[in-house]
Amino acid sequence: MPRPPSPRSFARQLDVGTLDLFVLVCETGSIARAAERAQLVASAASKRIAELESLAQAPLLVRHARGVRPTPLGLVLLSHAQAILLAVEHLREDLVEAAQGIRGRVRVCASASAVEQFLPADLADFMRRHPDIRIDLRQAASRAVAQAVREGTADVGVCGPSDDVLGLESRPYRQEQLVLVVPRGHALARLRRVAYARTLDWPQVGLRDSSTVQQALSQEASSTRRVLRRHIEVDSLSALCRMVEAGLGVGVMPEGAFRALAEGTPLRAVPLTDGWARRELRLYAQRFEDLPAVAQRFADHVAPV
């Protein structure tokens, strides 16, 4: 059996273009179509795939009547190739940014409530102080925020505490108050405060994938043996306001987001009296001391120790 090449020798024999071609072959299911997309002649593409299989010392593709598909080993290579190509793209972006005078990037993943209420001002202040640092901000549900931090696709995340963030380090970020959003003419609009259980007499507008808030609402309904009539689910807090305004139900959202999104509309926010309606948002990282220097600077700015 031939000896496998050393790591350094293996790395020297690989090239990014061939990995990109292999990914194209797997995506198209055809060497000929992949060659066309890569602007190669089919024979040259076949030769490069054969060289890759020789380097792997095993078949990477199964040929069949309608084209090709990756072998189990090919699937392993496909996963690594996609990660390598993504890293190369990030390298390209960093080099372009460095040439333009941008000396760092912080990847932030945050829940809708953080994005709608607090992060815009914090980001603006940080970038005024550090114009050479770029911020990549992605909005996601709390579960996805935790996953992004855990997998390393985000340096830091902002969301509420939940089982999803167990094992991550955290710092306090902000406090938020959940409110019931109703049309001004609604029977509950005249109240100064309201318990969530009382709102279950009306249809609810839910926020899709908002795991921590929706879980609290479902648990409250279950504990009072009431039925949570969620007639419609939406993808954003602004859409939730529009659905409530259209008379499709009542909804729950953070008070700060309501002020940002719904002032000037025929809606009213009634604070919820439930203990869980006063929530803490936290900043999460795998380990704060292991963050890149620019990400540590951002964390210290928005959530100082």
Coordinates of C-alpha atoms in Angstrom, one line a residue:
M1 CA 0.0 0.0 0.0
P2 CA 1.5 3.4 -0.9
R3 CA 2.6 5.6 1.9
P4 CA 0.3 8.7 2.4
P5 CA 2.1 12.0 1.7
S6 CA 3.3 14.1 4.6
P7 CA 1.0 17.0 5.6
R8 CA 3.3 19.6 4.1
S9 CA 3.7 17.6 0.9
F10 CA 0.0 17.0 0.7
A11 CA -0.7 20.8 1.0
R12 CA 1.8 21.6 -1.7
Q13 CA 0.2 19.2 -4.1
L14 CA -3.3 20.5 -3.5
D15 CA -4.5 23.6 -5.3
V16 CA -7.6 25.8 -4.7
G17 CA -8.7 25.7 -8.3
T18 CA -8.9 21.9 -8.3
L19 CA -10.9 22.0 -5.1
D20 CA -13.3 24.5 -6.6
L21 CA -13.6 22.3 -9.6
F22 CA -14.4 19.3 -7.4
V23 CA -17.1 21.2 -5.6
L24 CA -18.6 22.3 -9.0
V25 CA -18.6 18.6 -10.1
C26 CA -20.5 17.6 -7.0
E27 CA -23.0 20.4 -7.3
T28 CA -23.7 19.8 -11.0
G29 CA -23.3 16.0 -11.0
S30 CA -21.3 16.2 -14.2
I31 CA -17.7 16.8 -15.0
A32 CA -18.6 18.3 -18.4
R33 CA -21.0 20.8 -16.9
A34 CA -18.5 21.6 -14.1
A35 CA -15.8 22.2 -16.8
E36 CA -18.1 24.5 -18.7
R37 CA -18.8 26.6 -15.5
A38 CA -15.1 26.7 -14.7
Q39 CA -14.3 27.6 -18.3
L40 CA -12.2 24.5 -18.9
V41 CA -12.3 21.9 -21.6
A42 CA -13.8 18.6 -20.3
S43 CA -10.5 16.7 -20.8
A44 CA -8.6 19.1 -18.7
A45 CA -11.2 18.9 -15.9
S46 CA -11.2 15.1 -16.0
K47 CA -7.4 15.1 -15.7
R48 CA -7.5 17.4 -12.7
I49 CA -10.1 15.2 -11.0
A50 CA -8.0 12.1 -11.7
E51 CA -4.9 13.9 -10.2
L52 CA -7.0 14.7 -7.1
E53 CA -8.1 11.0 -6.8
S54 CA -4.5 9.9 -7.1
L55 CA -3.5 12.3 -4.3
A56 CA -6.4 10.9 -2.2
Q57 CA -5.3 7.3 -3.2
A58 CA -9.0 6.3 -3.6
P59 CA -11.9 7.1 -5.9
L60 CA -13.7 10.3 -5.1
L61 CA -16.5 10.0 -7.6
V62 CA -18.8 7.2 -8.8
R63 CA -19.5 7.3 -12.5
H64 CA -23.0 6.4 -13.7
A65 CA -25.1 6.8 -16.8
R66 CA -26.4 10.3 -15.9
G67 CA -23.1 11.7 -14.6
V68 CA -21.2 11.4 -11.3
R69 CA -21.8 11.5 -7.6
P70 CA -19.3 11.7 -4.7
T71 CA -18.2 8.5 -2.9
P72 CA -18.2 8.5 0.9
L73 CA -14.6 9.7 0.7
G74 CA -15.6 12.2 -1.8
L75 CA -18.2 13.6 0.6
V76 CA -15.5 14.0 3.2
L77 CA -13.4 15.9 0.7
L78 CA -16.4 18.0 -0.4
S79 CA -17.0 19.2 3.2
H80 CA -13.4 20.2 3.7
A81 CA -13.2 21.8 0.2
Q82 CA -16.2 24.0 0.9
A83 CA -14.6 25.1 4.2
I84 CA -11.3 25.8 2.5
L85 CA -13.0 27.8 -0.3
L86 CA -14.9 29.8 2.3
A87 CA -11.7 30.5 4.2
V88 CA -10.0 31.6 1.0
E89 CA -13.0 34.0 0.3
H90 CA -12.6 35.4 3.8
L91 CA -8.9 35.9 3.1
R92 CA -9.6 37.7 -0.1
E93 CA -12.1 40.0 1.6
D94 CA -9.6 40.7 4.4
L95 CA -6.9 41.6 1.9
V96 CA -9.2 43.9 0.0
E97 CA -10.3 45.6 3.2
A98 CA -6.7 45.9 4.4
A99 CA -5.8 47.6 1.1
Q100 CA -8.6 50.0 1.7
G101 CA -7.4 50.8 5.2
I102 CA -9.8 48.5 7.1
R103 CA -7.7 46.6 9.7
G104 CA -10.1 44.2 11.2
R105 CA -13.6 42.7 11.2
V106 CA -15.9 41.6 14.0
R107 CA -18.7 39.1 13.2
V108 CA -21.8 39.6 15.4
C109 CA -24.9 37.5 15.4
A110 CA -27.8 38.9 17.4
S111 CA -31.5 38.4 18.2
A112 CA -34.2 40.6 16.7
S113 CA -34.8 42.4 20.0
A114 CA -31.1 43.3 20.3
V115 CA -30.9 44.5 16.7
E116 CA -34.1 46.6 16.9
Q117 CA -33.4 48.2 20.3
F118 CA -29.8 48.5 21.4
L119 CA -27.2 47.5 18.8
P120 CA -27.6 50.3 16.3
A121 CA -26.5 53.0 18.7
D122 CA -23.7 50.8 20.1
L123 CA -22.4 49.9 16.7
A124 CA -22.5 53.6 15.6
D125 CA -20.6 54.6 18.6
F126 CA -18.0 51.8 18.2
M127 CA -17.4 52.6 14.6
R128 CA -17.0 56.3 15.2
R129 CA -14.2 55.4 17.6
H130 CA -12.8 52.6 15.4
P131 CA -13.4 53.5 11.7
D132 CA -10.8 51.0 10.6
I133 CA -12.9 48.1 11.9
R134 CA -15.7 46.5 9.9
I135 CA -18.8 45.0 11.6
D136 CA -20.6 42.0 10.0
L137 CA -24.0 41.9 11.7
R138 CA -26.4 39.0 11.2
Q139 CA -29.9 38.8 12.8
A140 CA -31.1 35.4 13.9
A141 CA -33.2 33.6 16.5
S142 CA -31.6 32.9 19.8
R143 CA -31.0 29.3 19.0
A144 CA -29.2 30.2 15.8
V145 CA -27.2 32.9 17.7
A146 CA -25.9 30.3 20.1
Q147 CA -25.1 27.9 17.2
A148 CA -23.2 30.6 15.3
V149 CA -21.0 31.4 18.3
R150 CA -20.4 27.8 19.1
E151 CA -19.5 26.9 15.5
G152 CA -17.2 30.0 15.2
T153 CA -19.2 31.6 12.3
A154 CA -19.7 34.6 14.7
D155 CA -17.2 36.0 17.1
V156 CA -19.8 37.1 19.6
G157 CA -23.6 36.8 19.9
V158 CA -26.3 38.8 21.7
C159 CA -29.5 37.1 22.9
G160 CA -31.5 36.2 26.0
P161 CA -30.4 33.3 28.3
S162 CA -31.7 29.8 27.3
D163 CA -30.6 26.2 27.3
D164 CA -29.1 26.9 23.8
V165 CA -26.3 29.0 25.2
L166 CA -25.1 26.6 27.9
G167 CA -21.4 26.2 27.8
L168 CA -20.7 29.6 26.4
E169 CA -19.2 32.5 28.3
S170 CA -21.4 35.5 28.8
R171 CA -21.5 39.1 30.0
P172 CA -24.6 41.3 30.9
Y173 CA -25.6 43.5 28.0
R174 CA -29.1 45.1 28.5
Q175 CA -32.4 44.7 30.2
E176 CA -35.7 44.7 28.2
Q177 CA -39.4 44.8 29.1
L178 CA -41.8 42.7 27.0
V179 CA -45.1 44.4 26.2
L180 CA -48.4 43.4 24.6
V181 CA -49.0 45.2 21.3
V182 CA -52.7 45.9 20.6
P183 CA -54.7 48.3 18.3
R184 CA -55.7 51.5 20.1
G185 CA -59.3 50.6 20.1
H186 CA -58.7 47.1 21.5
A187 CA -60.4 46.1 24.8
L188 CA -56.9 45.8 26.5
A189 CA -55.6 49.1 25.2
R190 CA -57.0 51.1 28.1
L191 CA -55.0 49.0 30.7
R192 CA -51.8 50.3 32.2
R193 CA -50.4 46.8 32.7
V194 CA -51.7 43.3 32.0
A195 CA -50.9 39.7 32.9
Y196 CA -50.2 37.6 29.8
A197 CA -52.8 34.9 30.8
R198 CA -55.5 37.6 30.4
T199 CA -54.5 38.1 26.7
L200 CA -55.2 34.5 25.8
D201 CA -58.8 35.3 25.1
W202 CA -57.6 36.9 21.8
P203 CA -55.8 35.4 18.8
Q204 CA -52.0 35.8 18.9
V205 CA -49.5 36.9 16.3
G206 CA -46.3 35.0 16.9
L207 CA -42.7 35.6 15.9
R208 CA -41.3 32.6 14.1
D209 CA -38.2 31.0 15.5
S210 CA -38.0 33.4 18.5
S211 CA -37.3 30.5 20.8
T212 CA -36.9 32.1 24.2
V213 CA -39.9 34.5 24.0
Q214 CA -42.3 32.0 22.3
Q215 CA -41.2 29.3 24.8
A216 CA -42.1 31.7 27.7
L217 CA -45.5 32.4 26.1
S218 CA -46.3 28.7 25.5
Q219 CA -45.3 27.8 29.0
E220 CA -47.5 30.5 30.5
A221 CA -50.4 29.3 28.5
S222 CA -49.8 25.7 29.5
S223 CA -49.4 26.6 33.2
T224 CA -52.8 28.4 33.2
R225 CA -54.4 25.5 31.1
R226 CA -55.3 27.9 28.4
V227 CA -55.0 27.4 24.6
L228 CA -52.5 29.7 22.8
R229 CA -54.4 30.6 19.6
R230 CA -51.5 31.6 17.4
H231 CA -53.3 32.4 14.1
I232 CA -50.2 33.7 12.2
E233 CA -46.4 33.7 12.6
V234 CA -44.1 36.3 11.0
D235 CA -40.4 36.7 10.5
S236 CA -39.8 40.1 12.0
L237 CA -41.0 42.5 14.7
S238 CA -42.0 45.1 12.1
A239 CA -44.2 42.5 10.4
L240 CA -45.7 41.6 13.8
C241 CA -46.7 45.2 14.3
R242 CA -48.3 45.3 10.8
M243 CA -50.3 42.1 11.5
V244 CA -51.6 43.5 14.8
E245 CA -52.5 46.8 13.1
A246 CA -54.4 44.8 10.5
G247 CA -56.5 43.2 13.3
L248 CA -55.1 39.7 13.0
G249 CA -54.4 39.4 16.7
V250 CA -52.3 40.7 19.6
G251 CA -48.6 40.3 19.9
V252 CA -45.7 40.4 22.4
M253 CA -42.4 42.2 21.7
P254 CA -39.8 44.3 23.6
E255 CA -40.8 47.8 24.6
G256 CA -37.8 49.4 23.0
A257 CA -38.5 47.7 19.7
F258 CA -42.1 48.9 19.8
R259 CA -40.9 52.5 20.3
A260 CA -38.5 52.1 17.3
L261 CA -41.0 50.5 15.0
A262 CA -44.5 51.5 15.9
E263 CA -44.5 55.1 17.1
G264 CA -46.9 57.0 15.0
T265 CA -49.0 54.0 14.3
P266 CA -52.5 53.2 15.7
L267 CA -51.0 50.7 18.1
R268 CA -50.5 50.7 21.9
A269 CA -48.0 48.9 24.1
V270 CA -49.2 47.5 27.4
P271 CA -46.5 46.3 29.7
L272 CA -46.8 42.6 30.9
T273 CA -46.7 42.0 34.6
D274 CA -45.3 38.5 34.4
G275 CA -41.9 38.0 36.0
W276 CA -40.5 36.5 32.8
A277 CA -41.5 39.6 30.9
R278 CA -38.5 41.5 32.3
R279 CA -35.6 39.9 30.4
E280 CA -31.9 40.2 30.3
L281 CA -29.9 40.2 27.1
R282 CA -26.3 38.9 27.3
L283 CA -23.2 39.0 25.1
Y284 CA -21.9 35.5 24.4
A285 CA -18.6 34.1 23.2
Q286 CA -16.8 30.8 23.3
R287 CA -14.1 32.4 25.5
F288 CA -13.7 36.1 25.7
E289 CA -10.0 35.9 26.3
D290 CA -9.5 33.8 23.1
L291 CA -11.3 36.4 20.9
P292 CA -9.3 38.2 18.2
A293 CA -8.1 41.5 19.4
V294 CA -10.7 43.5 17.4
A295 CA -13.5 41.3 18.7
Q296 CA -12.2 41.7 22.3
R297 CA -12.2 45.5 21.7
F298 CA -15.8 45.3 20.5
A299 CA -16.9 43.1 23.5
D300 CA -15.3 45.5 26.0
H301 CA -17.1 48.4 24.3
V302 CA -20.6 47.1 24.3
A303 CA -20.4 45.0 27.5
P304 CA -17.5 46.2 29.7
V305 CA -16.4 43.9 32.5

